[in-house]
PDB file of C-alpha atoms in Angstrom:
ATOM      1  CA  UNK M   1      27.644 -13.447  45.908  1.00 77.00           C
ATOM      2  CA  UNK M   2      27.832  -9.358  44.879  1.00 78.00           C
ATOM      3  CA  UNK M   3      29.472  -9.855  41.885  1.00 80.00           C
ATOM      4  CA  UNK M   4      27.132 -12.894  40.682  1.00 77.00           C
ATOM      5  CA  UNK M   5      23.929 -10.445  41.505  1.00 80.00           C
ATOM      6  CA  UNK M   6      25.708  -7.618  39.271  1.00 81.00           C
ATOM      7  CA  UNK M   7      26.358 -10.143  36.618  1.00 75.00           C
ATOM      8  CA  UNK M   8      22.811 -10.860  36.357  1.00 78.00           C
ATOM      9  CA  UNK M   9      21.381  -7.933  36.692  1.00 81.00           C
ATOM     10  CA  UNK M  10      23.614  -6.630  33.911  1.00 79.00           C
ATOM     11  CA  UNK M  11      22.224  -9.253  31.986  1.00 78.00           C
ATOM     12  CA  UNK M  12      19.072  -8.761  32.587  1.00 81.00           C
ATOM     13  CA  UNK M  13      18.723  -5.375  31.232  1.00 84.00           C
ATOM     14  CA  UNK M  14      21.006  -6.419  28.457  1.00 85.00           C
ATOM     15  CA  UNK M  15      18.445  -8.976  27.541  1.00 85.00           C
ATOM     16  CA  UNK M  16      15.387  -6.506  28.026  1.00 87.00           C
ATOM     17  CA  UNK M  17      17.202  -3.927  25.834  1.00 89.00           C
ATOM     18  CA  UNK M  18      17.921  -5.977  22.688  1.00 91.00           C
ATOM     19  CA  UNK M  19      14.415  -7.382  23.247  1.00 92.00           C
ATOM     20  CA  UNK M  20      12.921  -4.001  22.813  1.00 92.00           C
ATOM     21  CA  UNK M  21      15.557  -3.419  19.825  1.00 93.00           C
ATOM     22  CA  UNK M  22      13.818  -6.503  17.937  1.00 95.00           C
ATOM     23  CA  UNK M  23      10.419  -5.274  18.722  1.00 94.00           C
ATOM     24  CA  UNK M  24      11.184  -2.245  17.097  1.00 94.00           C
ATOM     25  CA  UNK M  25      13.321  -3.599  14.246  1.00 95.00           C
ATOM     26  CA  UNK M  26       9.808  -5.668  12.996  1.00 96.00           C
ATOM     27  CA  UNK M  27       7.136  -2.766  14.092  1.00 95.00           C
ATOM     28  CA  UNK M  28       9.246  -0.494  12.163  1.00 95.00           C
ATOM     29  CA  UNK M  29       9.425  -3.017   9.065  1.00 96.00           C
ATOM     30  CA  UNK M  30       5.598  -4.009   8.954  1.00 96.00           C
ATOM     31  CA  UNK M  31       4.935  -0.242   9.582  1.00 94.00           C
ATOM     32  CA  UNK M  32       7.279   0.857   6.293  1.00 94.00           C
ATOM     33  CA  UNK M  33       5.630  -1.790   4.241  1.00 94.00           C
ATOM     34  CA  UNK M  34       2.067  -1.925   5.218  1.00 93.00           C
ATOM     35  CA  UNK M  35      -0.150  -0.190   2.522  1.00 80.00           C
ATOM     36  CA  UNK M  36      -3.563   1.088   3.306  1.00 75.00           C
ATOM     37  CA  UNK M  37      -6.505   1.748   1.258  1.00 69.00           C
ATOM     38  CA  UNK M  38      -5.564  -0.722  -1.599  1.00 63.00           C
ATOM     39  CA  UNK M  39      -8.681  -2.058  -2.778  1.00 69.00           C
ATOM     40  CA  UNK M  40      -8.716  -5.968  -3.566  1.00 68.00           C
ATOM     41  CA  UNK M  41      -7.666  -6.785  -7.214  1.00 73.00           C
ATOM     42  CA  UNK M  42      -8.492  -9.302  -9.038  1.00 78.00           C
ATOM     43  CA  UNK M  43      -5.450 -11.253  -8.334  1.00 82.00           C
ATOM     44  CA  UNK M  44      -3.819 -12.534  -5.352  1.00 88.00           C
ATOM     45  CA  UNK M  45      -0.857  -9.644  -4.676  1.00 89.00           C
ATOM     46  CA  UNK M  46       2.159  -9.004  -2.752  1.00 90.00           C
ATOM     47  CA  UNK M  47       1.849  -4.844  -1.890  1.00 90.00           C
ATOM     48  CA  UNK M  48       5.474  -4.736  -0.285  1.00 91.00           C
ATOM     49  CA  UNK M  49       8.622  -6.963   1.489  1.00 96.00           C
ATOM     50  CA  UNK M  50      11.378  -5.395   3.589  1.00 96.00           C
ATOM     51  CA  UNK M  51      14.784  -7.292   4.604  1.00 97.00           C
ATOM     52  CA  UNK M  52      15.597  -6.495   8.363  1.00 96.00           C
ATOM     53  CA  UNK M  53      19.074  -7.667   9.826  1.00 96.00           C
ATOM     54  CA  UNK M  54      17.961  -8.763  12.994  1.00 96.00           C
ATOM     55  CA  UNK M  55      20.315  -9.664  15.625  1.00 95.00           C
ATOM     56  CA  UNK M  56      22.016 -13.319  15.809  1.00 95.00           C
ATOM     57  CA  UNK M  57      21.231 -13.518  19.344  1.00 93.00           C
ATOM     58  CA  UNK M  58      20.249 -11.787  22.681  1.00 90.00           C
ATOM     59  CA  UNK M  59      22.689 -11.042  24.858  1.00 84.00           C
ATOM     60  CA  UNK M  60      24.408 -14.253  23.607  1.00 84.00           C
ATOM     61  CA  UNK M  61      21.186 -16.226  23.665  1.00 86.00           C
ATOM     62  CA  UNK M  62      19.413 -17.586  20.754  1.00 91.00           C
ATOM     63  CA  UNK M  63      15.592 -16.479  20.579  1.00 94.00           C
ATOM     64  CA  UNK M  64      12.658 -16.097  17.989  1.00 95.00           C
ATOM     65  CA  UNK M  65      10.746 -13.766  17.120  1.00 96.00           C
ATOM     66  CA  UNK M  66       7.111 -14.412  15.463  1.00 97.00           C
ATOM     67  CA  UNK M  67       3.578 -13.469  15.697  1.00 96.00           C
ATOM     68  CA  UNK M  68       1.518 -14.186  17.761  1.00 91.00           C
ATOM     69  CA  UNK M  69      -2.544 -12.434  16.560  1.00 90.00           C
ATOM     70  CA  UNK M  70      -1.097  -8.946  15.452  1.00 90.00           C
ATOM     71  CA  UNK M  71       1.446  -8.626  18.316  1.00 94.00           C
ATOM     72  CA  UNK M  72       5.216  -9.655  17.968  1.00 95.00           C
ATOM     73  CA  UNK M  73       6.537 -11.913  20.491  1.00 95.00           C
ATOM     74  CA  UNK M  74      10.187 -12.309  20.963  1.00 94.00           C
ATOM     75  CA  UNK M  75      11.180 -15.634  23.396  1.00 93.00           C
ATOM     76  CA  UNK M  76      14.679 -16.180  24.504  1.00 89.00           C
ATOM     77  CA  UNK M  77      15.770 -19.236  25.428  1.00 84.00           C
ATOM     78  CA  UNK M  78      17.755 -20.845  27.922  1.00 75.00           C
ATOM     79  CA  UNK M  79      18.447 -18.484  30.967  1.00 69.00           C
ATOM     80  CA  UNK M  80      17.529 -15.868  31.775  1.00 66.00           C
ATOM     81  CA  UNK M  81      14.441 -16.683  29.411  1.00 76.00           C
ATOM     82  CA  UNK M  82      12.517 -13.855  28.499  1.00 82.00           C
ATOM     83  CA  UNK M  83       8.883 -13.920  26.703  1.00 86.00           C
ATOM     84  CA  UNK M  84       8.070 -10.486  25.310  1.00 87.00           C
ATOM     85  CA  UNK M  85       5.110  -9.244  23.276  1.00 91.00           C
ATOM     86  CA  UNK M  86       4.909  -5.898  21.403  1.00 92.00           C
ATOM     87  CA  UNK M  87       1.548  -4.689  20.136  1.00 93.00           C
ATOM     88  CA  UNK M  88       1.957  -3.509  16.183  1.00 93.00           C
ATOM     89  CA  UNK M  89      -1.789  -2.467  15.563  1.00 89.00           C
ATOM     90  CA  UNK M  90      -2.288  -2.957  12.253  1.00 91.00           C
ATOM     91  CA  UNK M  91      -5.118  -5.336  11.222  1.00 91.00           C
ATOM     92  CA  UNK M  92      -4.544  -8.230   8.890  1.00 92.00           C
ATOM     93  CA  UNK M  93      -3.668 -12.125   9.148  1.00 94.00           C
ATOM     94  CA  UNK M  94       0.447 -12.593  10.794  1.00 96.00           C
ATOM     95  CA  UNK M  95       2.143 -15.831  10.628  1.00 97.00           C
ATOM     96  CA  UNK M  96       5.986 -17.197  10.543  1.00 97.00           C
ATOM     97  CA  UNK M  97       8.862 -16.451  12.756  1.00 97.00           C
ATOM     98  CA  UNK M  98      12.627 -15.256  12.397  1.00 97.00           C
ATOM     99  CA  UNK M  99      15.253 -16.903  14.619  1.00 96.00           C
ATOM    100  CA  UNK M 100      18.027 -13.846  13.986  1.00 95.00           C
ATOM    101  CA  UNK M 101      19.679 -12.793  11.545  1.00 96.00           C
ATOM    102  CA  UNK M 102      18.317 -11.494   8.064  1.00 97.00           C
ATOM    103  CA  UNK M 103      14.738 -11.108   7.752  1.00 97.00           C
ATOM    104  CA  UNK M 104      12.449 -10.977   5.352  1.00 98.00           C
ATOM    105  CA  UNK M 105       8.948  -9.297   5.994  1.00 97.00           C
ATOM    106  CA  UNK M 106       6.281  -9.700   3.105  1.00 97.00           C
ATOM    107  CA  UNK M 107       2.929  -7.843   2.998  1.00 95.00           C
ATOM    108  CA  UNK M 108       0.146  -9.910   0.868  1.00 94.00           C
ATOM    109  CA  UNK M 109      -3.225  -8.664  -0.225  1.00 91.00           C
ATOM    110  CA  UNK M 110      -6.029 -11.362  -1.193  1.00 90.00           C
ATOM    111  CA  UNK M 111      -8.325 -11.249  -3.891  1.00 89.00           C
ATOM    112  CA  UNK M 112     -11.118 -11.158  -1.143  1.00 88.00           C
ATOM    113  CA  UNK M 113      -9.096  -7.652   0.929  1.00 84.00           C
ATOM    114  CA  UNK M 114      -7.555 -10.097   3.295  1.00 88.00           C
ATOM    115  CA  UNK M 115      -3.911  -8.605   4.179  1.00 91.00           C
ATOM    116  CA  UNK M 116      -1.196 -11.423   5.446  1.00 94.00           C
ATOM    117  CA  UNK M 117       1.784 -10.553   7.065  1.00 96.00           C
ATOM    118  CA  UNK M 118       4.388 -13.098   7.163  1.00 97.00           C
ATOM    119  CA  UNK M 119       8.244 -13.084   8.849  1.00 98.00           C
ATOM    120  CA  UNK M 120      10.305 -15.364   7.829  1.00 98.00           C
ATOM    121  CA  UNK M 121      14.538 -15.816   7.470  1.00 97.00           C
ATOM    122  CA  UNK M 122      15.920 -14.944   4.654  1.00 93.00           C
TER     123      UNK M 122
END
C-alpha cells in the first residue's frame, strides 16, 4: 500500500534523525566536561558532571543510549529497531546507560590517571 510505504519511510528518517540528535546531545556533554592534562592527585576525583535532557523517546519508541568502548550506542526498540553507534574519541574507561529523559554525565579521574566516564538517569 502507497500510503503504508510513506508512513514508514517517514518514520524511518524520523527515527534516524532523533538518533543522530542523541548522539550529539552525549558527544557534546562528554566533550564540555572532559578535562585534559589533569595530572592524577592523590585522591580519587570527580573533574566535571553535566545534566542533558535527553529525549523520552524516538519517534514514539523507547530506546537507550550507553557505551559501548568509547563509542555511544543508541538502540531503539520495538519496530522499526534501530542500533546506532557514534564514535566520541576521547580515551578513558565508559560505562552506564540513559533510557531518556534527564541525564546525568560524570567525568572521574583515578588516583592512578585512569579517567571514567559514566551516563546514567538522573
Amino acid at each position: 500500500n502507497f500510503t503504508n510505504n510513506i508512513r514508514n519511510e517517514y518514520q524511518d528518517f524520523i527515527v534516524e534523525s532523533e538518533i543522530d540528535h542523541v548522539c550529539l546531545l552525549v558527544k557534546g556533554a562528554v566533550a564540555k566536561i572532559y578535562v585534559t592534562g589533569n595530572t592524577a592527585g592523590r585522591y580519587n576525583d570527580t573533574l566535571g558532571s553535566i545534566t542533558v535532557n535527553m529525549p523520552e523517546k524516538i519517534a514514539d519508541i523507547k530506546y537507550r543510549a550507553s557505551f559501548a568502548g568509547s563509542d555511544a550506542k543508541i538502540e531503539t526498540f520495538f519496530s522499526p529497531g534501530r542500533n546506532v553507534t557514534c564514535t566520541i574519541g576521547l580515551p578513558g574507561a565508559y560505562r552506564g546507560f540513559s533510557a531518556g529523559g534527564k541525564t546525568v554525565i560524570t567525568l572521574y579521574q583515578y588516583i592512578n590517571g585512569t579517567k571514567l566516564i559514566e551516563m546514567r538517569n538522573a
